[in-house]
């Protein structure tokens, strides 16, 4: 009877050990998103370390998403600059072949001591540098320089004309050319035939006056 109980007990122990070993060797796809515990904003490029698998390291993308293979019961650490590291222990009994988690890490506040910077060793050095200091132009002074006559004349020599200026110049050129042509055509003083007609009329008038006398 005792021998039978011993055999049954060893059978159950072996079965439990086999199940535990099967569960340990099981691979699970571990996925999730890392967010800030205070603002619920995603934390990009978080370093993820599997402490149970020779400290294998992974990284979340710029949207805080991560996905890699683990074993049930692994211990995973999440760390990022400016945040407190967080350790997450995966469940040992995972029924499915995938496991999803929303991981929240908390911002780390570091208080630094006040540092007073003195660039000048003595007051005399400060006075010397202050008197020789060249103050940069403000926005108003820069605008005045850009709109000065000298600056605009310099831009005229270097900047090409735009389409509007070219169109106006062509219009004025064609208009002046048309006016000059019309003036040459309608001005009788510039017409030699008009001069000949005028001389002929004067000659005919003189001839008529001579005949009357």
PDB file of C-alpha atoms in Angstrom:
ATOM      1  CA  UNK A   1       0.000   0.000   0.000  1.00  0.00           C
ATOM      2  CA  UNK A   2       2.772   2.413   0.900  1.00  0.00           C
ATOM      3  CA  UNK A   3       4.569   1.472  -2.285  1.00  0.00           C
ATOM      4  CA  UNK A   4       1.465   2.308  -4.337  1.00  0.00           C
ATOM      5  CA  UNK A   5       1.074   5.691  -2.627  1.00  0.00           C
ATOM      6  CA  UNK A   6       4.729   6.438  -3.277  1.00  0.00           C
ATOM      7  CA  UNK A   7       4.342   5.626  -6.955  1.00  0.00           C
ATOM      8  CA  UNK A   8       1.226   7.842  -7.237  1.00  0.00           C
ATOM      9  CA  UNK A   9       2.960  10.698  -5.421  1.00  0.00           C
ATOM     10  CA  UNK A  10       6.019  10.468  -7.680  1.00  0.00           C
ATOM     11  CA  UNK A  11       3.709  10.428 -10.707  1.00  0.00           C
ATOM     12  CA  UNK A  12       1.961  13.645  -9.671  1.00  0.00           C
ATOM     13  CA  UNK A  13       5.272  15.321  -8.799  1.00  0.00           C
ATOM     14  CA  UNK A  14       6.703  14.363 -12.175  1.00  0.00           C
ATOM     15  CA  UNK A  15       3.581  15.593 -13.933  1.00  0.00           C
ATOM     16  CA  UNK A  16       3.737  18.936 -12.101  1.00  0.00           C
ATOM     17  CA  UNK A  17       7.448  19.258 -12.873  1.00  0.00           C
ATOM     18  CA  UNK A  18       6.821  18.474 -16.540  1.00  0.00           C
ATOM     19  CA  UNK A  19       4.048  21.076 -16.716  1.00  0.00           C
ATOM     20  CA  UNK A  20       6.238  23.662 -15.037  1.00  0.00           C
ATOM     21  CA  UNK A  21       9.084  22.888 -17.419  1.00  0.00           C
ATOM     22  CA  UNK A  22       6.748  23.109 -20.416  1.00  0.00           C
ATOM     23  CA  UNK A  23       5.398  26.431 -19.151  1.00  0.00           C
ATOM     24  CA  UNK A  24       8.940  27.733 -18.634  1.00  0.00           C
ATOM     25  CA  UNK A  25      10.059  26.799 -22.143  1.00  0.00           C
ATOM     26  CA  UNK A  26       6.937  28.310 -23.689  1.00  0.00           C
ATOM     27  CA  UNK A  27       7.501  31.377 -25.859  1.00  0.00           C
ATOM     28  CA  UNK A  28       5.114  34.330 -25.644  1.00  0.00           C
ATOM     29  CA  UNK A  29       4.932  37.446 -27.798  1.00  0.00           C
ATOM     30  CA  UNK A  30       5.050  40.330 -25.323  1.00  0.00           C
ATOM     31  CA  UNK A  31       3.666  43.601 -26.725  1.00  0.00           C
ATOM     32  CA  UNK A  32       2.499  46.912 -25.323  1.00  0.00           C
ATOM     33  CA  UNK A  33       2.864  50.687 -25.132  1.00  0.00           C
ATOM     34  CA  UNK A  34       4.884  52.714 -22.627  1.00  0.00           C
ATOM     35  CA  UNK A  35       3.218  55.895 -21.352  1.00  0.00           C
ATOM     36  CA  UNK A  36       3.896  58.592 -18.789  1.00  0.00           C
ATOM     37  CA  UNK A  37       2.088  57.896 -15.516  1.00  0.00           C
ATOM     38  CA  UNK A  38       1.324  61.601 -14.973  1.00  0.00           C
ATOM     39  CA  UNK A  39       0.258  62.796 -18.440  1.00  0.00           C
ATOM     40  CA  UNK A  40      -0.631  59.502 -20.198  1.00  0.00           C
ATOM     41  CA  UNK A  41       1.558  60.641 -23.100  1.00  0.00           C
ATOM     42  CA  UNK A  42       3.583  57.995 -24.893  1.00  0.00           C
ATOM     43  CA  UNK A  43       7.274  57.763 -23.987  1.00  0.00           C
ATOM     44  CA  UNK A  44       9.382  57.091 -27.106  1.00  0.00           C
ATOM     45  CA  UNK A  45      12.532  55.002 -27.382  1.00  0.00           C
ATOM     46  CA  UNK A  46      12.295  53.316 -23.981  1.00  0.00           C
ATOM     47  CA  UNK A  47      15.003  50.731 -23.285  1.00  0.00           C
ATOM     48  CA  UNK A  48      13.548  47.353 -22.274  1.00  0.00           C
ATOM     49  CA  UNK A  49      15.799  44.786 -20.558  1.00  0.00           C
ATOM     50  CA  UNK A  50      14.841  41.147 -20.028  1.00  0.00           C
ATOM     51  CA  UNK A  51      16.634  40.415 -16.772  1.00  0.00           C
ATOM     52  CA  UNK A  52      15.685  36.733 -16.960  1.00  0.00           C
ATOM     53  CA  UNK A  53      17.249  36.225 -20.397  1.00  0.00           C
ATOM     54  CA  UNK A  54      20.877  37.325 -20.008  1.00  0.00           C
ATOM     55  CA  UNK A  55      19.802  40.995 -19.815  1.00  0.00           C
ATOM     56  CA  UNK A  56      18.707  41.010 -23.452  1.00  0.00           C
ATOM     57  CA  UNK A  57      17.828  44.564 -24.452  1.00  0.00           C
ATOM     58  CA  UNK A  58      15.056  45.825 -26.703  1.00  0.00           C
ATOM     59  CA  UNK A  59      13.756  49.302 -27.566  1.00  0.00           C
ATOM     60  CA  UNK A  60      10.335  50.831 -28.058  1.00  0.00           C
ATOM     61  CA  UNK A  61       9.739  52.920 -31.171  1.00  0.00           C
ATOM     62  CA  UNK A  62       8.963  56.640 -31.335  1.00  0.00           C
ATOM     63  CA  UNK A  63       5.297  55.908 -30.524  1.00  0.00           C
ATOM     64  CA  UNK A  64       6.182  53.968 -27.369  1.00  0.00           C
ATOM     65  CA  UNK A  65       5.230  50.600 -28.900  1.00  0.00           C
ATOM     66  CA  UNK A  66       7.302  47.460 -28.239  1.00  0.00           C
ATOM     67  CA  UNK A  67       7.003  43.781 -29.114  1.00  0.00           C
ATOM     68  CA  UNK A  68       9.428  40.913 -28.477  1.00  0.00           C
ATOM     69  CA  UNK A  69       9.485  37.250 -27.400  1.00  0.00           C
ATOM     70  CA  UNK A  70       9.681  36.256 -23.716  1.00  0.00           C
ATOM     71  CA  UNK A  71       9.061  33.283 -21.472  1.00  0.00           C
ATOM     72  CA  UNK A  72       6.266  33.269 -18.902  1.00  0.00           C
ATOM     73  CA  UNK A  73       7.532  34.501 -15.557  1.00  0.00           C
ATOM     74  CA  UNK A  74      10.381  36.624 -17.010  1.00  0.00           C
ATOM     75  CA  UNK A  75      11.374  39.825 -15.245  1.00  0.00           C
ATOM     76  CA  UNK A  76      11.459  42.848 -17.556  1.00  0.00           C
ATOM     77  CA  UNK A  77      12.800  46.329 -16.731  1.00  0.00           C
ATOM     78  CA  UNK A  78      11.745  49.547 -18.502  1.00  0.00           C
ATOM     79  CA  UNK A  79      14.122  52.519 -18.346  1.00  0.00           C
ATOM     80  CA  UNK A  80      14.349  55.917 -20.060  1.00  0.00           C
ATOM     81  CA  UNK A  81      16.170  59.186 -19.537  1.00  0.00           C
ATOM     82  CA  UNK A  82      14.224  61.402 -17.162  1.00  0.00           C
ATOM     83  CA  UNK A  83      12.035  58.548 -15.868  1.00  0.00           C
ATOM     84  CA  UNK A  84      12.245  56.146 -12.960  1.00  0.00           C
ATOM     85  CA  UNK A  85      12.981  52.565 -14.014  1.00  0.00           C
ATOM     86  CA  UNK A  86      10.125  50.114 -13.621  1.00  0.00           C
ATOM     87  CA  UNK A  87      10.358  46.340 -13.201  1.00  0.00           C
ATOM     88  CA  UNK A  88       7.531  44.160 -14.491  1.00  0.00           C
ATOM     89  CA  UNK A  89       7.249  40.423 -13.692  1.00  0.00           C
ATOM     90  CA  UNK A  90       5.245  38.532 -16.291  1.00  0.00           C
ATOM     91  CA  UNK A  91       2.691  35.959 -15.099  1.00  0.00           C
ATOM     92  CA  UNK A  92       3.882  32.375 -15.007  1.00  0.00           C
ATOM     93  CA  UNK A  93       0.595  31.011 -16.320  1.00  0.00           C
ATOM     94  CA  UNK A  94      -0.172  32.574 -19.690  1.00  0.00           C
ATOM     95  CA  UNK A  95      -2.802  30.609 -21.578  1.00  0.00           C
ATOM     96  CA  UNK A  96      -2.323  32.305 -24.934  1.00  0.00           C
ATOM     97  CA  UNK A  97       0.865  32.641 -26.972  1.00  0.00           C
ATOM     98  CA  UNK A  98       0.779  36.421 -26.627  1.00  0.00           C
ATOM     99  CA  UNK A  99       0.650  38.864 -23.735  1.00  0.00           C
ATOM    100  CA  UNK A 100      -0.194  42.579 -23.866  1.00  0.00           C
ATOM    101  CA  UNK A 101       0.408  45.214 -21.203  1.00  0.00           C
ATOM    102  CA  UNK A 102       0.133  48.988 -20.830  1.00  0.00           C
ATOM    103  CA  UNK A 103       3.276  50.035 -19.000  1.00  0.00           C
ATOM    104  CA  UNK A 104       3.382  53.363 -17.163  1.00  0.00           C
ATOM    105  CA  UNK A 105       6.618  54.884 -15.945  1.00  0.00           C
ATOM    106  CA  UNK A 106       6.886  57.927 -13.708  1.00  0.00           C
ATOM    107  CA  UNK A 107       8.882  61.052 -14.395  1.00  0.00           C
ATOM    108  CA  UNK A 108      12.010  61.414 -12.329  1.00  0.00           C
ATOM    109  CA  UNK A 109      12.597  64.833 -10.797  1.00  0.00           C
ATOM    110  CA  UNK A 110      16.209  65.629 -10.020  1.00  0.00           C
ATOM    111  CA  UNK A 111      16.948  68.674  -7.903  1.00  0.00           C
ATOM    112  CA  UNK A 112      20.330  70.244  -8.575  1.00  0.00           C
ATOM    113  CA  UNK A 113      22.196  72.556  -6.297  1.00  0.00           C
ATOM    114  CA  UNK A 114      22.279  76.253  -7.176  1.00  0.00           C
ATOM    115  CA  UNK A 115      25.399  77.210  -9.081  1.00  0.00           C
ATOM    116  CA  UNK A 116      26.573  80.799  -9.239  1.00  0.00           C
ATOM    117  CA  UNK A 117      28.727  81.626 -12.264  1.00  0.00           C
ATOM    118  CA  UNK A 118      31.149  84.557 -12.078  1.00  0.00           C
ATOM    119  CA  UNK A 119      32.776  85.114 -15.496  1.00  0.00           C
ATOM    120  CA  UNK A 120      34.821  88.097 -14.288  1.00  0.00           C
ATOM    121  CA  UNK A 121      37.400  87.734 -11.582  1.00  0.00           C
ATOM    122  CA  UNK A 122      37.328  91.405 -10.552  1.00  0.00           C
ATOM    123  CA  UNK A 123      35.046  94.417 -10.882  1.00  0.00           C
ATOM    124  CA  UNK A 124      37.620  96.159 -13.079  1.00  0.00           C
ATOM    125  CA  UNK A 125      37.452  93.380 -15.650  1.00  0.00           C
ATOM    126  CA  UNK A 126      33.658  93.605 -15.653  1.00  0.00           C
ATOM    127  CA  UNK A 127      33.730  97.373 -16.186  1.00  0.00           C
ATOM    128  CA  UNK A 128      36.223  96.999 -19.035  1.00  0.00           C
ATOM    129  CA  UNK A 129      34.169  94.368 -20.839  1.00  0.00           C
ATOM    130  CA  UNK A 130      30.923  96.265 -20.232  1.00  0.00           C
ATOM    131  CA  UNK A 131      32.268  99.492 -21.728  1.00  0.00           C
ATOM    132  CA  UNK A 132      33.594  97.679 -24.798  1.00  0.00           C
ATOM    133  CA  UNK A 133      30.385  95.685 -25.258  1.00  0.00           C
ATOM    134  CA  UNK A 134      28.764  95.942 -28.681  1.00  0.00           C
ATOM    135  CA  UNK A 135      24.998  95.752 -28.367  1.00  0.00           C
ATOM    136  CA  UNK A 136      23.255  94.007 -31.216  1.00  0.00           C
ATOM    137  CA  UNK A 137      20.636  95.900 -33.204  1.00  0.00           C
ATOM    138  CA  UNK A 138      17.027  95.403 -32.227  1.00  0.00           C
ATOM    139  CA  UNK A 139      14.239  94.624 -34.687  1.00  0.00           C
ATOM    140  CA  UNK A 140      13.470  98.315 -35.315  1.00  0.00           C
ATOM    141  CA  UNK A 141      17.077  99.158 -36.133  1.00  0.00           C
ATOM    142  CA  UNK A 142      17.361  96.161 -38.465  1.00  0.00           C
ATOM    143  CA  UNK A 143      14.130  97.200 -40.235  1.00  0.00           C
ATOM    144  CA  UNK A 144      15.410 100.759 -40.708  1.00  0.00           C
ATOM    145  CA  UNK A 145      18.649  99.484 -42.224  1.00  0.00           C
ATOM    146  CA  UNK A 146      16.795  97.207 -44.608  1.00  0.00           C
ATOM    147  CA  UNK A 147      14.503 100.047 -45.738  1.00  0.00           C
ATOM    148  CA  UNK A 148      17.215 102.677 -46.124  1.00  0.00           C
ATOM    149  CA  UNK A 149      17.860 104.259 -49.548  1.00  0.00           C
ATOM    150  CA  UNK A 150      21.349 102.790 -49.714  1.00  0.00           C
ATOM    151  CA  UNK A 151      20.073  99.287 -49.048  1.00  0.00           C
ATOM    152  CA  UNK A 152      17.251  99.598 -51.592  1.00  0.00           C
ATOM    153  CA  UNK A 153      19.624 100.957 -54.269  1.00  0.00           C
ATOM    154  CA  UNK A 154      21.933  98.028 -53.646  1.00  0.00           C
ATOM    155  CA  UNK A 155      19.045  95.602 -54.022  1.00  0.00           C
ATOM    156  CA  UNK A 156      18.089  97.218 -57.332  1.00  0.00           C
ATOM    157  CA  UNK A 157      21.505  96.354 -58.729  1.00  0.00           C
ATOM    158  CA  UNK A 158      21.454  92.746 -57.601  1.00  0.00           C
ATOM    159  CA  UNK A 159      17.842  91.567 -57.558  1.00  0.00           C
ATOM    160  CA  UNK A 160      16.249  90.603 -60.901  1.00  0.00           C
ATOM    161  CA  UNK A 161      12.964  92.161 -61.964  1.00  0.00           C
ATOM    162  CA  UNK A 162       9.805  90.212 -61.310  1.00  0.00           C
ATOM    163  CA  UNK A 163       7.037  89.475 -63.808  1.00  0.00           C
ATOM    164  CA  UNK A 164       5.027  92.571 -62.857  1.00  0.00           C
ATOM    165  CA  UNK A 165       7.930  94.934 -63.395  1.00  0.00           C
ATOM    166  CA  UNK A 166       8.785  93.358 -66.746  1.00  0.00           C
ATOM    167  CA  UNK A 167       5.154  93.616 -67.876  1.00  0.00           C
ATOM    168  CA  UNK A 168       4.914  97.304 -66.868  1.00  0.00           C
ATOM    169  CA  UNK A 169       8.187  98.108 -68.619  1.00  0.00           C
ATOM    170  CA  UNK A 170       7.039  96.435 -71.839  1.00  0.00           C
ATOM    171  CA  UNK A 171       3.710  98.263 -71.668  1.00  0.00           C
ATOM    172  CA  UNK A 172       5.377 101.677 -71.251  1.00  0.00           C
ATOM    173  CA  UNK A 173       7.831 100.905 -74.072  1.00  0.00           C
ATOM    174  CA  UNK A 174       5.079  99.898 -76.505  1.00  0.00           C
ATOM    175  CA  UNK A 175       2.938 102.887 -75.508  1.00  0.00           C
ATOM    176  CA  UNK A 176       5.777 105.394 -76.040  1.00  0.00           C
ATOM    177  CA  UNK A 177       6.655 103.792 -79.362  1.00  0.00           C
ATOM    178  CA  UNK A 178       3.060 103.998 -80.550  1.00  0.00           C
ATOM    179  CA  UNK A 179       2.742 107.676 -79.517  1.00  0.00           C
ATOM    180  CA  UNK A 180       5.975 108.634 -81.265  1.00  0.00           C
ATOM    181  CA  UNK A 181       4.922 106.880 -84.477  1.00  0.00           C
ATOM    182  CA  UNK A 182       1.536 108.617 -84.458  1.00  0.00           C
ATOM    183  CA  UNK A 183       3.143 112.003 -83.819  1.00  0.00           C
ATOM    184  CA  UNK A 184       5.519 111.578 -86.765  1.00  0.00           C
ATOM    185  CA  UNK A 185       2.608 110.612 -88.992  1.00  0.00           C
ATOM    186  CA  UNK A 186       0.250 113.469 -88.011  1.00  0.00           C
ATOM    187  CA  UNK A 187       2.671 116.393 -87.560  1.00  0.00           C
ATOM    188  CA  UNK A 188       2.479 118.482 -90.796  1.00  0.00           C
ATOM    189  CA  UNK A 189       5.720 120.277 -90.086  1.00  0.00           C
ATOM    190  CA  UNK A 190       7.568 117.006 -90.536  1.00  0.00           C
ATOM    191  CA  UNK A 191       5.747 116.147 -93.795  1.00  0.00           C
ATOM    192  CA  UNK A 192       7.595 117.349 -96.953  1.00  0.00           C
ATOM    193  CA  UNK A 193       4.395 117.116 -99.064  1.00  0.00           C
ATOM    194  CA  UNK A 194       2.680 119.508 -96.660  1.00  0.00           C
ATOM    195  CA  UNK A 195       5.549 121.976 -97.079  1.00  0.00           C
ATOM    196  CA  UNK A 196       5.284 121.719-100.875  1.00  0.00           C
ATOM    197  CA  UNK A 197       1.526 122.313-100.768  1.00  0.00           C
ATOM    198  CA  UNK A 198       2.038 125.362 -98.531  1.00  0.00           C
ATOM    199  CA  UNK A 199       4.619 126.859-100.900  1.00  0.00           C
ATOM    200  CA  UNK A 200       2.325 126.225-103.875  1.00  0.00           C
ATOM    201  CA  UNK A 201      -0.578 127.978-102.178  1.00  0.00           C
ATOM    202  CA  UNK A 202       1.633 130.994-101.362  1.00  0.00           C
ATOM    203  CA  UNK A 203       2.861 131.133-104.987  1.00  0.00           C
ATOM    204  CA  UNK A 204      -0.689 130.921-106.350  1.00  0.00           C
ATOM    205  CA  UNK A 205      -1.797 133.728-104.044  1.00  0.00           C
ATOM    206  CA  UNK A 206       1.006 136.015-105.134  1.00  0.00           C
ATOM    207  CA  UNK A 207       0.245 135.264-108.778  1.00  0.00           C
ATOM    208  CA  UNK A 208      -3.446 136.090-108.304  1.00  0.00           C
ATOM    209  CA  UNK A 209      -2.647 139.426-106.631  1.00  0.00           C
ATOM    210  CA  UNK A 210      -0.286 140.352-109.521  1.00  0.00           C
ATOM    211  CA  UNK A 211      -3.013 139.676-112.079  1.00  0.00           C
ATOM    212  CA  UNK A 212      -5.485 141.898-110.265  1.00  0.00           C
ATOM    213  CA  UNK A 213      -3.051 144.808-110.274  1.00  0.00           C
TER     214      UNK A 213
END
